[in-house]
The first five atom37 places (N, CA, C, CB, O) and aatype in JSON, in Angstrom:
{
  "aatype": [20, 20, 20, 20, 20, 20, 20, 20, 20, 20, 20, 20, 20, 20, 20, 20, 20, 20, 20, 20, 20, 20, 20, 20, 20, 20, 20, 20, 20, 20, 20, 20, 20, 20, 20, 20, 20, 20, 20, 20, 20, 20, 20, 20, 20, 20, 20, 20, 20, 20, 20, 20, 20, 20],
  "atom_mask": [
    [1, 1, 1, 1, 1],
    [1, 1, 1, 1, 1],
    [1, 1, 1, 1, 1],
    [1, 1, 1, 1, 1],
    [1, 1, 1, 1, 1],
    [1, 1, 1, 1, 1],
    [1, 1, 1, 1, 1],
    [1, 1, 1, 1, 1],
    [1, 1, 1, 1, 1],
    [1, 1, 1, 1, 1],
    [1, 1, 1, 1, 1],
    [1, 1, 1, 1, 1],
    [1, 1, 1, 1, 1],
    [1, 1, 1, 1, 1],
    [1, 1, 1, 1, 1],
    [1, 1, 1, 1, 1],
    [1, 1, 1, 1, 1],
    [1, 1, 1, 1, 1],
    [1, 1, 1, 1, 1],
    [1, 1, 1, 1, 1],
    [1, 1, 1, 1, 1],
    [1, 1, 1, 1, 1],
    [1, 1, 1, 1, 1],
    [1, 1, 1, 1, 1],
    [1, 1, 1, 1, 1],
    [1, 1, 1, 1, 1],
    [1, 1, 1, 1, 1],
    [1, 1, 1, 1, 1],
    [1, 1, 1, 1, 1],
    [1, 1, 1, 1, 1],
    [1, 1, 1, 1, 1],
    [1, 1, 1, 1, 1],
    [1, 1, 1, 1, 1],
    [1, 1, 1, 1, 1],
    [1, 1, 1, 1, 1],
    [1, 1, 1, 1, 1],
    [1, 1, 1, 1, 1],
    [1, 1, 1, 1, 1],
    [1, 1, 1, 1, 1],
    [1, 1, 1, 1, 1],
    [1, 1, 1, 1, 1],
    [1, 1, 1, 1, 1],
    [1, 1, 1, 1, 1],
    [1, 1, 1, 1, 1],
    [1, 1, 1, 1, 1],
    [1, 1, 1, 1, 1],
    [1, 1, 1, 1, 1],
    [1, 1, 1, 1, 1],
    [1, 1, 1, 1, 1],
    [1, 1, 1, 1, 1],
    [1, 1, 1, 1, 1],
    [1, 1, 1, 1, 1],
    [1, 1, 1, 1, 1],
    [1, 1, 1, 1, 1]
  ],
  "atom_positions": [
    [[29.07, -60.99, -9.21], [29.25, -60.0, -9.73], [30.39, -61.24, -10.67], [29.66, -58.52, -8.73], [31.17, -62.02, -10.13]],
    [[30.08, -61.03, -12.63], [30.75, -61.49, -12.95], [31.72, -60.78, -13.97], [30.19, -62.37, -13.12], [31.72, -59.7, -14.56]],
    [[32.66, -62.04, -13.9], [34.05, -60.91, -14.52], [34.03, -59.72, -15.65], [35.18, -61.83, -15.23], [34.5, -58.59, -15.65]],
    [[33.28, -60.44, -16.61], [33.16, -58.83, -17.42], [32.57, -57.59, -16.96], [32.38, -58.89, -18.59], [32.94, -56.44, -17.23]],
    [[31.47, -58.03, -16.1], [30.48, -56.69, -15.24], [31.72, -56.05, -14.73], [29.16, -57.19, -13.68], [32.2, -54.98, -15.1]],
    [[32.36, -57.18, -13.46], [33.43, -56.67, -12.44], [34.44, -55.48, -13.68], [34.57, -58.39, -11.62], [34.43, -54.26, -13.52]],
    [[34.89, -55.89, -14.36], [35.92, -55.14, -15.45], [35.84, -54.19, -15.55], [35.99, -55.33, -16.61], [36.71, -53.35, -15.31]],
    [[34.26, -53.96, -16.15], [33.5, -52.63, -16.38], [32.99, -52.22, -15.7], [32.78, -52.47, -17.08], [31.87, -51.75, -15.95]],
    [[33.43, -52.2, -14.75], [32.76, -51.27, -13.33], [34.08, -50.62, -12.94], [32.0, -52.34, -11.77], [34.18, -49.42, -12.69]],
    [[35.2, -51.58, -12.91], [36.77, -51.23, -13.0], [36.93, -50.03, -13.34], [37.58, -51.99, -13.93], [37.14, -49.11, -12.56]],
    [[36.82, -49.91, -15.05], [36.7, -49.3, -16.39], [35.67, -47.34, -16.33], [35.62, -50.82, -17.41], [35.88, -46.21, -16.76]],
    [[34.41, -48.19, -15.35], [33.88, -46.75, -15.46], [34.46, -45.5, -13.94], [31.91, -47.04, -15.47], [34.62, -44.31, -13.66]],
    [[34.59, -47.13, -13.29], [35.41, -45.85, -11.77], [36.84, -45.35, -11.89], [35.63, -46.7, -10.02], [37.23, -44.38, -11.24]],
    [[37.52, -45.95, -12.63], [38.77, -45.2, -13.27], [38.88, -44.17, -14.29], [39.47, -46.03, -13.78], [39.91, -43.53, -14.51]],
    [[37.3, -43.99, -15.17], [37.36, -42.89, -15.76], [36.55, -42.13, -15.07], [37.12, -42.93, -17.01], [36.77, -40.93, -15.24]],
    [[35.38, -42.46, -14.09], [35.21, -41.4, -13.35], [35.98, -40.56, -12.19], [34.34, -41.7, -12.98], [35.55, -39.66, -11.46]],
    [[37.58, -41.28, -12.27], [38.24, -40.62, -11.48], [39.72, -39.93, -12.02], [38.33, -41.51, -10.44], [40.84, -39.6, -11.61]],
    [[38.98, -39.96, -13.06], [40.21, -39.31, -14.29], [39.11, -38.49, -14.33], [40.92, -40.21, -15.98], [39.39, -37.71, -13.42]],
    [[38.22, -38.19, -14.69], [37.29, -37.25, -15.14], [37.12, -36.15, -13.8], [35.82, -38.08, -15.62], [36.98, -34.96, -14.11]],
    [[37.11, -36.41, -12.72], [37.87, -36.17, -11.54], [38.76, -35.37, -10.91], [38.27, -36.8, -11.43], [38.72, -34.48, -10.06]],
    [[39.74, -36.04, -11.69], [41.48, -35.2, -11.1], [41.36, -34.32, -12.42], [43.48, -36.5, -11.0], [41.97, -33.27, -12.23]],
    [[40.71, -34.38, -13.91], [40.65, -33.28, -14.98], [40.32, -31.49, -13.82], [38.94, -33.87, -16.37], [40.77, -30.47, -13.31]],
    [[39.55, -32.08, -14.0], [38.29, -31.01, -13.0], [39.25, -30.43, -12.19], [36.89, -31.87, -11.84], [39.26, -29.2, -12.13]],
    [[40.22, -31.19, -11.43], [40.68, -30.58, -10.43], [41.8, -29.77, -10.57], [40.86, -31.36, -9.59], [42.42, -29.18, -9.67]],
    [[42.07, -29.78, -12.11], [42.87, -29.58, -12.5], [42.99, -28.04, -13.78], [43.07, -30.87, -12.74], [43.84, -27.44, -14.45]],
    [[41.15, -28.0, -13.42], [41.04, -26.67, -14.03], [40.95, -25.72, -13.29], [40.12, -26.51, -14.8], [40.57, -25.81, -12.12]],
    [[41.28, -24.67, -13.88], [41.06, -23.12, -13.2], [39.11, -23.67, -12.98], [41.56, -21.21, -14.76], [38.37, -24.39, -13.65]],
    [[38.89, -22.68, -11.42], [37.75, -22.57, -11.1], [36.29, -21.91, -11.92], [38.08, -22.06, -10.13], [35.1, -22.12, -11.66]],
    [[36.86, -21.09, -12.93], [36.37, -20.67, -13.77], [36.02, -20.97, -15.34], [36.81, -19.99, -13.57], [35.19, -20.52, -16.12]],
    [[37.06, -21.96, -15.41], [37.02, -22.7, -16.6], [35.56, -23.21, -17.55], [37.74, -23.83, -16.16], [34.71, -23.96, -17.08]],
    [[35.51, -22.65, -18.87], [34.2, -22.94, -19.06], [33.74, -24.19, -19.24], [33.82, -22.33, -19.95], [32.54, -24.48, -19.27]],
    [[35.11, -25.37, -19.42], [34.8, -26.77, -19.44], [34.13, -27.18, -18.44], [35.82, -27.54, -19.51], [33.43, -28.19, -18.43]],
    [[34.33, -26.18, -17.25], [35.01, -27.33, -15.93], [33.04, -27.66, -15.79], [36.31, -26.24, -13.79], [32.65, -28.81, -15.98]],
    [[32.55, -27.12, -15.63], [30.76, -27.58, -15.69], [30.53, -29.24, -16.09], [29.84, -26.53, -17.18], [30.3, -30.29, -15.48]],
    [[30.76, -28.72, -17.73], [30.47, -30.01, -18.48], [31.09, -31.27, -17.77], [31.06, -29.92, -19.97], [30.46, -32.27, -17.44]],
    [[32.87, -30.96, -17.52], [33.3, -32.21, -16.89], [32.89, -32.34, -15.25], [34.92, -32.29, -17.08], [33.5, -33.12, -14.52]],
    [[31.93, -31.58, -14.81], [31.81, -32.01, -13.22], [30.3, -32.87, -13.98], [31.56, -30.33, -11.59], [30.06, -34.04, -13.69]],
    [[29.66, -32.31, -14.68], [28.21, -33.66, -15.46], [28.82, -34.83, -15.81], [27.32, -33.23, -17.19], [28.33, -35.77, -15.18]],
    [[29.53, -35.1, -16.41], [30.31, -35.96, -16.78], [30.72, -37.14, -15.55], [31.4, -35.15, -17.33], [30.56, -38.36, -15.46]],
    [[31.18, -36.35, -14.89], [32.07, -37.0, -13.43], [30.67, -37.8, -12.49], [33.0, -35.26, -12.16], [30.58, -38.89, -11.91]],
    [[29.99, -36.99, -12.63], [27.92, -37.03, -11.95], [27.83, -37.57, -12.41], [26.57, -36.16, -11.97], [28.31, -38.47, -11.73]],
    [[27.46, -38.14, -13.5], [26.8, -39.56, -14.41], [28.27, -40.66, -14.31], [26.28, -39.04, -16.63], [27.94, -41.78, -13.93]],
    [[28.96, -40.59, -14.43], [29.77, -41.62, -14.12], [30.01, -42.54, -13.4], [30.38, -41.41, -14.04], [30.38, -43.69, -13.63]],
    [[29.6, -41.59, -11.76], [29.58, -42.06, -10.23], [27.74, -42.8, -10.2], [29.91, -40.3, -8.88], [27.35, -43.43, -9.22]],
    [[27.14, -42.63, -11.02], [25.53, -42.69, -10.55], [25.63, -44.1, -10.49], [24.17, -42.05, -11.64], [24.82, -44.5, -9.65]],
    [[26.39, -45.22, -11.11], [25.96, -46.32, -10.58], [26.28, -46.84, -9.63], [25.99, -47.01, -11.12], [25.66, -47.78, -9.14]],
    [[27.58, -46.21, -9.05], [28.07, -46.86, -7.61], [26.65, -45.95, -6.69], [30.23, -46.28, -7.01], [25.77, -46.66, -6.22]],
    [[26.6, -45.11, -6.59], [26.01, -43.99, -5.92], [24.15, -45.13, -6.05], [26.33, -41.99, -7.07], [23.45, -45.36, -5.07]],
    [[23.86, -45.56, -7.34], [22.53, -46.71, -7.13], [22.67, -47.65, -6.3], [22.13, -47.51, -8.28], [21.66, -47.92, -5.64]],
    [[23.97, -48.5, -6.03], [24.19, -49.56, -5.87], [24.63, -49.69, -4.08], [25.17, -49.91, -7.0], [24.91, -50.57, -3.27]],
    [[24.52, -48.6, -4.1], [25.21, -48.22, -2.63], [23.78, -48.01, -1.92], [26.39, -46.61, -2.58], [23.43, -48.69, -0.95]],
    [[22.84, -46.8, -2.61], [21.38, -46.62, -2.15], [20.42, -47.77, -1.89], [20.75, -45.86, -3.11], [19.55, -47.8, -1.02]],
    [[20.71, -48.73, -2.81], [19.86, -50.77, -2.64], [20.55, -51.05, -1.18], [20.71, -52.56, -4.28], [19.89, -51.02, -0.15]],
    [[22.01, -51.34, -1.22], [22.66, -51.79, 0.24], [21.12, -51.44, 1.54], [24.49, -50.44, 0.64], [21.26, -51.67, 2.74]]
  ]
}
């Protein structure tokens, strides 16, 4: 993995973790929770694909 790709992956993981933390801080019935969940899932898809290929 090149340094720029690795940095991009780390930034993506940080962003995904921030999305999960924000979602965890929201009450269960919050209207923005579903959209935030969808964004978090999309942010983790590259890792899921990588693991699936291994």
